[in-house]
């Protein structure tokens, strides 16, 4: 399996999307819906290759708990 790393520009855009998304939305969505929504929003901002989509998808799945923790912290 060949893994395409996520570049820094994409990571910045992705975390910017997390910050722009309402905390209640981040907490309400299931893990799969959360990953899909963020991936769809990112892909609409910059065209991603299939390899990039796969890498970002894996990255998001590994960070769902962190994304939810950040959303909870913003509500406090």
mmCIF file with all atom_site columns, N, CA and C in Angstrom:
data_model
loop_
_atom_site.group_PDB
_atom_site.id
_atom_site.type_symbol
_atom_site.label_atom_id
_atom_site.label_alt_id
_atom_site.label_comp_id
_atom_site.label_asym_id
_atom_site.label_entity_id
_atom_site.label_seq_id
_atom_site.pdbx_PDB_ins_code
_atom_site.Cartn_x
_atom_site.Cartn_y
_atom_site.Cartn_z
_atom_site.occupancy
_atom_site.B_iso_or_equiv
_atom_site.pdbx_formal_charge
_atom_site.auth_seq_id
_atom_site.auth_comp_id
_atom_site.auth_asym_id
_atom_site.auth_atom_id
_atom_site.pdbx_PDB_model_num
ATOM 1   N N  . UNK A 1 1  ? 0.852   -1.184 0.000  1.00 0.00 ? 1  UNK A N  1
ATOM 2   C CA . UNK A 1 1  ? 0.000   0.000  0.000  1.00 0.00 ? 1  UNK A CA 1
ATOM 3   C C  . UNK A 1 1  ? 0.889   1.237  0.000  1.00 0.00 ? 1  UNK A C  1
ATOM 4   N N  . UNK A 1 2  ? 0.707   2.105  -0.954 1.00 0.00 ? 2  UNK A N  1
ATOM 5   C CA . UNK A 1 2  ? 1.478   3.334  -1.073 1.00 0.00 ? 2  UNK A CA 1
ATOM 6   C C  . UNK A 1 2  ? 0.703   4.468  -0.421 1.00 0.00 ? 2  UNK A C  1
ATOM 7   N N  . UNK A 1 3  ? 1.300   5.088  0.592  1.00 0.00 ? 3  UNK A N  1
ATOM 8   C CA . UNK A 1 3  ? 0.612   6.150  1.328  1.00 0.00 ? 3  UNK A CA 1
ATOM 9   C C  . UNK A 1 3  ? 1.107   7.504  0.844  1.00 0.00 ? 3  UNK A C  1
ATOM 10  N N  . UNK A 1 4  ? 0.181   8.347  0.475  1.00 0.00 ? 4  UNK A N  1
ATOM 11  C CA . UNK A 1 4  ? 0.491   9.701  0.038  1.00 0.00 ? 4  UNK A CA 1
ATOM 12  C C  . UNK A 1 4  ? 0.325   10.613 1.252  1.00 0.00 ? 4  UNK A C  1
ATOM 13  N N  . UNK A 1 5  ? 1.409   11.237 1.719  1.00 0.00 ? 5  UNK A N  1
ATOM 14  C CA . UNK A 1 5  ? 1.270   12.110 2.892  1.00 0.00 ? 5  UNK A CA 1
ATOM 15  C C  . UNK A 1 5  ? 0.427   13.339 2.577  1.00 0.00 ? 5  UNK A C  1
ATOM 16  N N  . UNK A 1 6  ? -0.192  13.870 3.592  1.00 0.00 ? 6  UNK A N  1
ATOM 17  C CA . UNK A 1 6  ? -0.999  15.077 3.442  1.00 0.00 ? 6  UNK A CA 1
ATOM 18  C C  . UNK A 1 6  ? -0.064  16.270 3.553  1.00 0.00 ? 6  UNK A C  1
ATOM 19  N N  . UNK A 1 7  ? -0.091  17.158 2.559  1.00 0.00 ? 7  UNK A N  1
ATOM 20  C CA . UNK A 1 7  ? 0.834   18.291 2.586  1.00 0.00 ? 7  UNK A CA 1
ATOM 21  C C  . UNK A 1 7  ? 0.363   19.370 3.560  1.00 0.00 ? 7  UNK A C  1
ATOM 22  N N  . UNK A 1 8  ? 1.277   20.266 3.894  1.00 0.00 ? 8  UNK A N  1
ATOM 23  C CA . UNK A 1 8  ? 1.000   21.265 4.931  1.00 0.00 ? 8  UNK A CA 1
ATOM 24  C C  . UNK A 1 8  ? -0.117  22.230 4.532  1.00 0.00 ? 8  UNK A C  1
ATOM 25  N N  . UNK A 1 9  ? -0.218  22.587 3.263  1.00 0.00 ? 9  UNK A N  1
ATOM 26  C CA . UNK A 1 9  ? -1.291  23.486 2.821  1.00 0.00 ? 9  UNK A CA 1
ATOM 27  C C  . UNK A 1 9  ? -2.659  22.829 3.047  1.00 0.00 ? 9  UNK A C  1
ATOM 28  N N  . UNK A 1 10 ? -2.754  21.571 2.706  1.00 0.00 ? 10 UNK A N  1
ATOM 29  C CA . UNK A 1 10 ? -4.003  20.835 2.886  1.00 0.00 ? 10 UNK A CA 1
ATOM 30  C C  . UNK A 1 10 ? -4.344  20.704 4.369  1.00 0.00 ? 10 UNK A C  1
ATOM 31  N N  . UNK A 1 11 ? -3.334  20.437 5.186  1.00 0.00 ? 11 UNK A N  1
ATOM 32  C CA . UNK A 1 11 ? -3.569  20.341 6.631  1.00 0.00 ? 11 UNK A CA 1
ATOM 33  C C  . UNK A 1 11 ? -4.065  21.660 7.202  1.00 0.00 ? 11 UNK A C  1
ATOM 34  N N  . UNK A 1 12 ? -3.466  22.763 6.772  1.00 0.00 ? 12 UNK A N  1
ATOM 35  C CA . UNK A 1 12 ? -3.917  24.076 7.254  1.00 0.00 ? 12 UNK A CA 1
ATOM 36  C C  . UNK A 1 12 ? -5.366  24.324 6.861  1.00 0.00 ? 12 UNK A C  1
ATOM 37  N N  . UNK A 1 13 ? -5.713  24.014 5.624  1.00 0.00 ? 13 UNK A N  1
ATOM 38  C CA . UNK A 1 13 ? -7.095  24.205 5.171  1.00 0.00 ? 13 UNK A CA 1
ATOM 39  C C  . UNK A 1 13 ? -8.052  23.306 5.941  1.00 0.00 ? 13 UNK A C  1
ATOM 40  N N  . UNK A 1 14 ? -7.634  22.083 6.177  1.00 0.00 ? 14 UNK A N  1
ATOM 41  C CA . UNK A 1 14 ? -8.481  21.134 6.889  1.00 0.00 ? 14 UNK A CA 1
ATOM 42  C C  . UNK A 1 14 ? -8.767  21.612 8.311  1.00 0.00 ? 14 UNK A C  1
ATOM 43  N N  . UNK A 1 15 ? -7.739  22.031 9.032  1.00 0.00 ? 15 UNK A N  1
ATOM 44  C CA . UNK A 1 15 ? -7.951  22.484 10.406 1.00 0.00 ? 15 UNK A CA 1
ATOM 45  C C  . UNK A 1 15 ? -8.673  23.816 10.449 1.00 0.00 ? 15 UNK A C  1
ATOM 46  N N  . UNK A 1 16 ? -8.534  24.623 9.414  1.00 0.00 ? 16 UNK A N  1
ATOM 47  C CA . UNK A 1 16 ? -9.313  25.849 9.322  1.00 0.00 ? 16 UNK A CA 1
ATOM 48  C C  . UNK A 1 16 ? -10.802 25.502 9.181  1.00 0.00 ? 16 UNK A C  1
ATOM 49  N N  . UNK A 1 17 ? -11.101 24.488 8.383  1.00 0.00 ? 17 UNK A N  1
ATOM 50  C CA . UNK A 1 17 ? -12.489 24.029 8.239  1.00 0.00 ? 17 UNK A CA 1
ATOM 51  C C  . UNK A 1 17 ? -13.044 23.534 9.570  1.00 0.00 ? 17 UNK A C  1
ATOM 52  N N  . UNK A 1 18 ? -12.235 22.815 10.316 1.00 0.00 ? 18 UNK A N  1
ATOM 53  C CA . UNK A 1 18 ? -12.671 22.325 11.632 1.00 0.00 ? 18 UNK A CA 1
ATOM 54  C C  . UNK A 1 18 ? -13.021 23.516 12.519 1.00 0.00 ? 18 UNK A C  1
ATOM 55  N N  . UNK A 1 19 ? -12.176 24.539 12.512 1.00 0.00 ? 19 UNK A N  1
ATOM 56  C CA . UNK A 1 19 ? -12.418 25.721 13.342 1.00 0.00 ? 19 UNK A CA 1
ATOM 57  C C  . UNK A 1 19 ? -13.655 26.502 12.882 1.00 0.00 ? 19 UNK A C  1
ATOM 58  N N  . UNK A 1 20 ? -13.917 26.510 11.579 1.00 0.00 ? 20 UNK A N  1
ATOM 59  C CA . UNK A 1 20 ? -15.051 27.260 11.038 1.00 0.00 ? 20 UNK A CA 1
ATOM 60  C C  . UNK A 1 20 ? -16.378 26.530 11.231 1.00 0.00 ? 20 UNK A C  1
ATOM 61  N N  . UNK A 1 21 ? -16.329 25.231 11.404 1.00 0.00 ? 21 UNK A N  1
ATOM 62  C CA . UNK A 1 21 ? -17.549 24.440 11.562 1.00 0.00 ? 21 UNK A CA 1
ATOM 63  C C  . UNK A 1 21 ? -18.050 24.566 12.999 1.00 0.00 ? 21 UNK A C  1
ATOM 64  N N  . UNK A 1 22 ? -19.337 24.778 13.143 1.00 0.00 ? 22 UNK A N  1
ATOM 65  C CA . UNK A 1 22 ? -19.921 24.934 14.479 1.00 0.00 ? 22 UNK A CA 1
ATOM 66  C C  . UNK A 1 22 ? -19.648 23.699 15.329 1.00 0.00 ? 22 UNK A C  1
ATOM 67  N N  . UNK A 1 23 ? -19.324 23.949 16.585 1.00 0.00 ? 23 UNK A N  1
ATOM 68  C CA . UNK A 1 23 ? -19.030 22.860 17.516 1.00 0.00 ? 23 UNK A CA 1
ATOM 69  C C  . UNK A 1 23 ? -20.188 21.876 17.601 1.00 0.00 ? 23 UNK A C  1
ATOM 70  N N  . UNK A 1 24 ? -21.401 22.393 17.627 1.00 0.00 ? 24 UNK A N  1
ATOM 71  C CA . UNK A 1 24 ? -22.563 21.512 17.734 1.00 0.00 ? 24 UNK A CA 1
ATOM 72  C C  . UNK A 1 24 ? -22.643 20.557 16.543 1.00 0.00 ? 24 UNK A C  1
ATOM 73  N N  . UNK A 1 25 ? -22.269 21.020 15.377 1.00 0.00 ? 25 UNK A N  1
ATOM 74  C CA . UNK A 1 25 ? -22.270 20.163 14.188 1.00 0.00 ? 25 UNK A CA 1
ATOM 75  C C  . UNK A 1 25 ? -21.205 19.083 14.314 1.00 0.00 ? 25 UNK A C  1
ATOM 76  N N  . UNK A 1 26 ? -20.000 19.475 14.746 1.00 0.00 ? 26 UNK A N  1
ATOM 77  C CA . UNK A 1 26 ? -18.916 18.509 14.895 1.00 0.00 ? 26 UNK A CA 1
ATOM 78  C C  . UNK A 1 26 ? -19.271 17.420 15.904 1.00 0.00 ? 26 UNK A C  1
ATOM 79  N N  . UNK A 1 27 ? -20.033 17.786 16.920 1.00 0.00 ? 27 UNK A N  1
ATOM 80  C CA . UNK A 1 27 ? -20.394 16.826 17.965 1.00 0.00 ? 27 UNK A CA 1
ATOM 81  C C  . UNK A 1 27 ? -21.612 15.991 17.600 1.00 0.00 ? 27 UNK A C  1
ATOM 82  N N  . UNK A 1 28 ? -22.480 16.524 16.763 1.00 0.00 ? 28 UNK A N  1
ATOM 83  C CA . UNK A 1 28 ? -23.725 15.841 16.403 1.00 0.00 ? 28 UNK A CA 1
ATOM 84  C C  . UNK A 1 28 ? -23.502 14.730 15.376 1.00 0.00 ? 28 UNK A C  1
ATOM 85  N N  . UNK A 1 29 ? -22.561 14.926 14.472 1.00 0.00 ? 29 UNK A N  1
ATOM 86  C CA . UNK A 1 29 ? -22.356 13.983 13.374 1.00 0.00 ? 29 UNK A CA 1
ATOM 87  C C  . UNK A 1 29 ? -21.695 12.688 13.851 1.00 0.00 ? 29 UNK A C  1
ATOM 88  N N  . UNK A 1 30 ? -22.058 11.592 13.215 1.00 0.00 ? 30 UNK A N  1
ATOM 89  C CA . UNK A 1 30 ? -21.352 10.330 13.466 1.00 0.00 ? 30 UNK A CA 1
ATOM 90  C C  . UNK A 1 30 ? -19.931 10.472 12.928 1.00 0.00 ? 30 UNK A C  1
ATOM 91  N N  . UNK A 1 31 ? -19.047 9.568  13.314 1.00 0.00 ? 31 UNK A N  1
ATOM 92  C CA . UNK A 1 31 ? -17.669 9.645  12.824 1.00 0.00 ? 31 UNK A CA 1
ATOM 93  C C  . UNK A 1 31 ? -17.619 9.634  11.298 1.00 0.00 ? 31 UNK A C  1
ATOM 94  N N  . UNK A 1 32 ? -18.361 8.730  10.688 1.00 0.00 ? 32 UNK A N  1
ATOM 95  C CA . UNK A 1 32 ? -18.316 8.636  9.224  1.00 0.00 ? 32 UNK A CA 1
ATOM 96  C C  . UNK A 1 32 ? -18.881 9.892  8.564  1.00 0.00 ? 32 UNK A C  1
ATOM 97  N N  . UNK A 1 33 ? -19.954 10.453 9.124  1.00 0.00 ? 33 UNK A N  1
ATOM 98  C CA . UNK A 1 33 ? -20.520 11.684 8.561  1.00 0.00 ? 33 UNK A CA 1
ATOM 99  C C  . UNK A 1 33 ? -19.592 12.872 8.778  1.00 0.00 ? 33 UNK A C  1
ATOM 100 N N  . UNK A 1 34 ? -18.921 12.907 9.916  1.00 0.00 ? 34 UNK A N  1
ATOM 101 C CA . UNK A 1 34 ? -17.968 13.977 10.201 1.00 0.00 ? 34 UNK A CA 1
ATOM 102 C C  . UNK A 1 34 ? -16.817 13.946 9.204  1.00 0.00 ? 34 UNK A C  1
ATOM 103 N N  . UNK A 1 35 ? -16.241 12.782 9.006  1.00 0.00 ? 35 UNK A N  1
ATOM 104 C CA . UNK A 1 35 ? -15.134 12.636 8.052  1.00 0.00 ? 35 UNK A CA 1
ATOM 105 C C  . UNK A 1 35 ? -15.609 13.015 6.651  1.00 0.00 ? 35 UNK A C  1
ATOM 106 N N  . UNK A 1 36 ? -16.777 12.526 6.262  1.00 0.00 ? 36 UNK A N  1
ATOM 107 C CA . UNK A 1 36 ? -17.294 12.802 4.921  1.00 0.00 ? 36 UNK A CA 1
ATOM 108 C C  . UNK A 1 36 ? -17.570 14.283 4.719  1.00 0.00 ? 36 UNK A C  1
ATOM 109 N N  . UNK A 1 37 ? -18.157 14.940 5.711  1.00 0.00 ? 37 UNK A N  1
ATOM 110 C CA . UNK A 1 37 ? -18.462 16.362 5.566  1.00 0.00 ? 37 UNK A CA 1
ATOM 111 C C  . UNK A 1 37 ? -17.193 17.184 5.415  1.00 0.00 ? 37 UNK A C  1
ATOM 112 N N  . UNK A 1 38 ? -16.218 16.937 6.270  1.00 0.00 ? 38 UNK A N  1
ATOM 113 C CA . UNK A 1 38 ? -14.974 17.702 6.189  1.00 0.00 ? 38 UNK A CA 1
ATOM 114 C C  . UNK A 1 38 ? -14.233 17.421 4.885  1.00 0.00 ? 38 UNK A C  1
ATOM 115 N N  . UNK A 1 39 ? -14.226 16.179 4.468  1.00 0.00 ? 39 UNK A N  1
ATOM 116 C CA . UNK A 1 39 ? -13.572 15.813 3.215  1.00 0.00 ? 39 UNK A CA 1
ATOM 117 C C  . UNK A 1 39 ? -14.261 16.471 2.024  1.00 0.00 ? 39 UNK A C  1
ATOM 118 N N  . UNK A 1 40 ? -15.576 16.491 2.020  1.00 0.00 ? 40 UNK A N  1
ATOM 119 C CA . UNK A 1 40 ? -16.336 17.123 0.942  1.00 0.00 ? 40 UNK A CA 1
ATOM 120 C C  . UNK A 1 40 ? -16.077 18.624 0.900  1.00 0.00 ? 40 UNK A C  1
ATOM 121 N N  . UNK A 1 41 ? -16.065 19.262 2.076  1.00 0.00 ? 41 UNK A N  1
ATOM 122 C CA . UNK A 1 41 ? -15.797 20.706 2.129  1.00 0.00 ? 41 UNK A CA 1
ATOM 123 C C  . UNK A 1 41 ? -14.386 21.012 1.640  1.00 0.00 ? 41 UNK A C  1
ATOM 124 N N  . UNK A 1 42 ? -13.430 20.209 2.056  1.00 0.00 ? 42 UNK A N  1
ATOM 125 C CA . UNK A 1 42 ? -12.052 20.430 1.628  1.00 0.00 ? 42 UNK A CA 1
ATOM 126 C C  . UNK A 1 42 ? -11.922 20.232 0.125  1.00 0.00 ? 42 UNK A C  1
ATOM 127 N N  . UNK A 1 43 ? -12.533 19.193 -0.401 1.00 0.00 ? 43 UNK A N  1
ATOM 128 C CA . UNK A 1 43 ? -12.457 18.910 -1.833 1.00 0.00 ? 43 UNK A CA 1
ATOM 129 C C  . UNK A 1 43 ? -13.106 20.014 -2.652 1.00 0.00 ? 43 UNK A C  1
ATOM 130 N N  . UNK A 1 44 ? -14.109 20.686 -2.089 1.00 0.00 ? 44 UNK A N  1
ATOM 131 C CA . UNK A 1 44 ? -14.750 21.788 -2.823 1.00 0.00 ? 44 UNK A CA 1
ATOM 132 C C  . UNK A 1 44 ? -13.862 23.030 -2.837 1.00 0.00 ? 44 UNK A C  1
ATOM 133 N N  . UNK A 1 45 ? -12.964 23.154 -1.861 1.00 0.00 ? 45 UNK A N  1
ATOM 134 C CA . UNK A 1 45 ? -12.054 24.300 -1.807 1.00 0.00 ? 45 UNK A CA 1
ATOM 135 C C  . UNK A 1 45 ? -10.829 24.101 -2.688 1.00 0.00 ? 45 UNK A C  1
ATOM 136 N N  . UNK A 1 46 ? -10.372 22.874 -2.762 1.00 0.00 ? 46 UNK A N  1
ATOM 137 C CA . UNK A 1 46 ? -9.222  22.561 -3.612 1.00 0.00 ? 46 UNK A CA 1
ATOM 138 C C  . UNK A 1 46 ? -9.421  21.160 -4.162 1.00 0.00 ? 46 UNK A C  1
ATOM 139 N N  . UNK A 1 47 ? -9.206  21.023 -5.441 1.00 0.00 ? 47 UNK A N  1
ATOM 140 C CA . UNK A 1 47 ? -9.393  19.720 -6.079 1.00 0.00 ? 47 UNK A CA 1
ATOM 141 C C  . UNK A 1 47 ? -8.344  18.749 -5.545 1.00 0.00 ? 47 UNK A C  1
ATOM 142 N N  . UNK A 1 48 ? -8.818  17.631 -5.017 1.00 0.00 ? 48 UNK A N  1
ATOM 143 C CA . UNK A 1 48 ? -7.924  16.628 -4.460 1.00 0.00 ? 48 UNK A CA 1
ATOM 144 C C  . UNK A 1 48 ? -7.840  15.427 -5.397 1.00 0.00 ? 48 UNK A C  1
ATOM 145 N N  . UNK A 1 49 ? -6.644  14.879 -5.512 1.00 0.00 ? 49 UNK A N  1
ATOM 146 C CA . UNK A 1 49 ? -6.476  13.648 -6.289 1.00 0.00 ? 49 UNK A CA 1
ATOM 147 C C  . UNK A 1 49 ? -7.035  12.487 -5.474 1.00 0.00 ? 49 UNK A C  1
ATOM 148 N N  . UNK A 1 50 ? -7.197  11.352 -6.111 1.00 0.00 ? 50 UNK A N  1
ATOM 149 C CA . UNK A 1 50 ? -7.695  10.167 -5.403 1.00 0.00 ? 50 UNK A CA 1
ATOM 150 C C  . UNK A 1 50 ? -6.765  9.783  -4.256 1.00 0.00 ? 50 UNK A C  1
ATOM 151 N N  . UNK A 1 51 ? -5.464  9.920  -4.479 1.00 0.00 ? 51 UNK A N  1
ATOM 152 C CA . UNK A 1 51 ? -4.490  9.600  -3.432 1.00 0.00 ? 51 UNK A CA 1
ATOM 153 C C  . UNK A 1 51 ? -4.623  10.568 -2.261 1.00 0.00 ? 51 UNK A C  1
ATOM 154 N N  . UNK A 1 52 ? -4.818  11.846 -2.564 1.00 0.00 ? 52 UNK A N  1
ATOM 155 C CA . UNK A 1 52 ? -4.985  12.842 -1.504 1.00 0.00 ? 52 UNK A CA 1
ATOM 156 C C  . UNK A 1 52 ? -6.276  12.597 -0.724 1.00 0.00 ? 52 UNK A C  1
ATOM 157 N N  . UNK A 1 53 ? -7.346  12.268 -1.423 1.00 0.00 ? 53 UNK A N  1
ATOM 158 C CA . UNK A 1 53 ? -8.614  11.964 -0.758 1.00 0.00 ? 53 UNK A CA 1
ATOM 159 C C  . UNK A 1 53 ? -8.426  10.793 0.203  1.00 0.00 ? 53 UNK A C  1
ATOM 160 N N  . UNK A 1 54 ? -7.750  9.768  -0.245 1.00 0.00 ? 54 UNK A N  1
ATOM 161 C CA . UNK A 1 54 ? -7.508  8.607  0.595  1.00 0.00 ? 54 UNK A CA 1
ATOM 162 C C  . UNK A 1 54 ? -6.666  8.976  1.818  1.00 0.00 ? 54 UNK A C  1
ATOM 163 N N  . UNK A 1 55 ? -5.633  9.774  1.615  1.00 0.00 ? 55 UNK A N  1
ATOM 164 C CA . UNK A 1 55 ? -4.763  10.176 2.726  1.00 0.00 ? 55 UNK A CA 1
ATOM 165 C C  . UNK A 1 55 ? -5.500  11.061 3.723  1.00 0.00 ? 55 UNK A C  1
ATOM 166 N N  . UNK A 1 56 ? -6.258  12.025 3.211  1.00 0.00 ? 56 UNK A N  1
ATOM 167 C CA . UNK A 1 56 ? -7.009  12.912 4.095  1.00 0.00 ? 56 UNK A CA 1
ATOM 168 C C  . UNK A 1 56 ? -8.078  12.119 4.847  1.00 0.00 ? 56 UNK A C  1
ATOM 169 N N  . UNK A 1 57 ? -8.715  11.197 4.164  1.00 0.00 ? 57 UNK A N  1
ATOM 170 C CA . UNK A 1 57 ? -9.717  10.345 4.797  1.00 0.00 ? 57 UNK A CA 1
ATOM 171 C C  . UNK A 1 57 ? -9.092  9.588  5.975  1.00 0.00 ? 57 UNK A C  1
ATOM 172 N N  . UNK A 1 58 ? -7.959  8.968  5.753  1.00 0.00 ? 58 UNK A N  1
ATOM 173 C CA . UNK A 1 58 ? -7.267  8.238  6.823  1.00 0.00 ? 58 UNK A CA 1
ATOM 174 C C  . UNK A 1 58 ? -6.855  9.175  7.948  1.00 0.00 ? 58 UNK A C  1
ATOM 175 N N  . UNK A 1 59 ? -6.350  10.334 7.583  1.00 0.00 ? 59 UNK A N  1
ATOM 176 C CA . UNK A 1 59 ? -5.934  11.321 8.577  1.00 0.00 ? 59 UNK A CA 1
ATOM 177 C C  . UNK A 1 59 ? -7.117  11.750 9.444  1.00 0.00 ? 59 UNK A C  1
ATOM 178 N N  . UNK A 1 60 ? -8.236  12.056 8.804  1.00 0.00 ? 60 UNK A N  1
ATOM 179 C CA . UNK A 1 60 ? -9.423  12.477 9.551  1.00 0.00 ? 60 UNK A CA 1
ATOM 180 C C  . UNK A 1 60 ? -9.914  11.377 10.490 1.00 0.00 ? 60 UNK A C  1
ATOM 181 N N  . UNK A 1 61 ? -9.936  10.139 10.012 1.00 0.00 ? 61 UNK A N  1
ATOM 182 C CA . UNK A 1 61 ? -10.382 9.032  10.870 1.00 0.00 ? 61 UNK A CA 1
ATOM 183 C C  . UNK A 1 61 ? -9.493  8.918  12.096 1.00 0.00 ? 61 UNK A C  1
ATOM 184 N N  . UNK A 1 62 ? -8.206  9.199  11.936 1.00 0.00 ? 62 UNK A N  1
ATOM 185 C CA . UNK A 1 62 ? -7.290  9.090  13.074 1.00 0.00 ? 62 UNK A CA 1
ATOM 186 C C  . UNK A 1 62 ? -7.393  10.294 14.010 1.00 0.00 ? 62 UNK A C  1
ATOM 187 N N  . UNK A 1 63 ? -8.103  11.341 13.584 1.00 0.00 ? 63 UNK A N  1
ATOM 188 C CA . UNK A 1 63 ? -8.198  12.560 14.387 1.00 0.00 ? 63 UNK A CA 1
ATOM 189 C C  . UNK A 1 63 ? -9.616  12.895 14.847 1.00 0.00 ? 63 UNK A C  1
ATOM 190 N N  . UNK A 1 64 ? -10.566 11.984 14.685 1.00 0.00 ? 64 UNK A N  1
ATOM 191 C CA . UNK A 1 64 ? -11.949 12.303 15.060 1.00 0.00 ? 64 UNK A CA 1
ATOM 192 C C  . UNK A 1 64 ? -12.074 12.639 16.550 1.00 0.00 ? 64 UNK A C  1
ATOM 193 N N  . UNK A 1 65 ? -11.368 11.910 17.401 1.00 0.00 ? 65 UNK A N  1
ATOM 194 C CA . UNK A 1 65 ? -11.449 12.212 18.837 1.00 0.00 ? 65 UNK A CA 1
ATOM 195 C C  . UNK A 1 65 ? -10.884 13.599 19.142 1.00 0.00 ? 65 UNK A C  1
ATOM 196 N N  . UNK A 1 66 ? -9.787  13.956 18.508 1.00 0.00 ? 66 UNK A N  1
ATOM 197 C CA . UNK A 1 66 ? -9.200  15.283 18.702 1.00 0.00 ? 66 UNK A CA 1
ATOM 198 C C  . UNK A 1 66 ? -10.155 16.369 18.210 1.00 0.00 ? 66 UNK A C  1
ATOM 199 N N  . UNK A 1 67 ? -10.778 16.160 17.072 1.00 0.00 ? 67 UNK A N  1
ATOM 200 C CA . UNK A 1 67 ? -11.726 17.136 16.530 1.00 0.00 ? 67 UNK A CA 1
ATOM 201 C C  . UNK A 1 67 ? -12.883 17.331 17.509 1.00 0.00 ? 67 UNK A C  1
ATOM 202 N N  . UNK A 1 68 ? -13.389 16.250 18.057 1.00 0.00 ? 68 UNK A N  1
ATOM 203 C CA . UNK A 1 68 ? -14.494 16.351 19.021 1.00 0.00 ? 68 UNK A CA 1
ATOM 204 C C  . UNK A 1 68 ? -14.033 17.012 20.326 1.00 0.00 ? 68 UNK A C  1
ATOM 205 N N  . UNK A 1 69 ? -12.821 16.691 20.781 1.00 0.00 ? 69 UNK A N  1
ATOM 206 C CA . UNK A 1 69 ? -12.281 17.345 21.986 1.00 0.00 ? 69 UNK A CA 1
ATOM 207 C C  . UNK A 1 69 ? -12.164 18.850 21.790 1.00 0.00 ? 69 UNK A C  1
ATOM 208 N N  . UNK A 1 70 ? -11.706 19.263 20.621 1.00 0.00 ? 70 UNK A N  1
ATOM 209 C CA . UNK A 1 70 ? -11.602 20.696 20.332 1.00 0.00 ? 70 UNK A CA 1
ATOM 210 C C  . UNK A 1 70 ? -12.983 21.348 20.302 1.00 0.00 ? 70 UNK A C  1
ATOM 211 N N  . UNK A 1 71 ? -13.955 20.662 19.739 1.00 0.00 ? 71 UNK A N  1
ATOM 212 C CA . UNK A 1 71 ? -15.323 21.194 19.690 1.00 0.00 ? 71 UNK A CA 1
ATOM 213 C C  . UNK A 1 71 ? -15.891 21.354 21.095 1.00 0.00 ? 71 UNK A C  1
ATOM 214 N N  . UNK A 1 72 ? -15.648 20.385 21.953 1.00 0.00 ? 72 UNK A N  1
ATOM 215 C CA . UNK A 1 72 ? -16.117 20.468 23.343 1.00 0.00 ? 72 UNK A CA 1
ATOM 216 C C  . UNK A 1 72 ? -15.443 21.631 24.056 1.00 0.00 ? 72 UNK A C  1
ATOM 217 N N  . UNK A 1 73 ? -14.158 21.798 23.829 1.00 0.00 ? 73 UNK A N  1
ATOM 218 C CA . UNK A 1 73 ? -13.414 22.893 24.472 1.00 0.00 ? 73 UNK A CA 1
ATOM 219 C C  . UNK A 1 73 ? -13.946 24.251 24.032 1.00 0.00 ? 73 UNK A C  1
ATOM 220 N N  . UNK A 1 74 ? -14.358 24.355 22.782 1.00 0.00 ? 74 UNK A N  1
ATOM 221 C CA . UNK A 1 74 ? -14.902 25.632 22.291 1.00 0.00 ? 74 UNK A CA 1
ATOM 222 C C  . UNK A 1 74 ? -16.246 25.946 22.934 1.00 0.00 ? 74 UNK A C  1
ATOM 223 N N  . UNK A 1 75 ? -16.981 24.920 23.328 1.00 0.00 ? 75 UNK A N  1
ATOM 224 C CA . UNK A 1 75 ? -18.283 25.138 23.967 1.00 0.00 ? 75 UNK A CA 1
ATOM 225 C C  . UNK A 1 75 ? -18.136 25.579 25.422 1.00 0.00 ? 75 UNK A C  1
ATOM 226 N N  . UNK A 1 76 ? -17.022 25.236 26.027 1.00 0.00 ? 76 UNK A N  1
ATOM 227 C CA . UNK A 1 76 ? -16.812 25.541 27.458 1.00 0.00 ? 76 UNK A CA 1
ATOM 228 C C  . UNK A 1 76 ? -16.507 27.007 27.693 1.00 0.00 ? 76 UNK A C  1
#
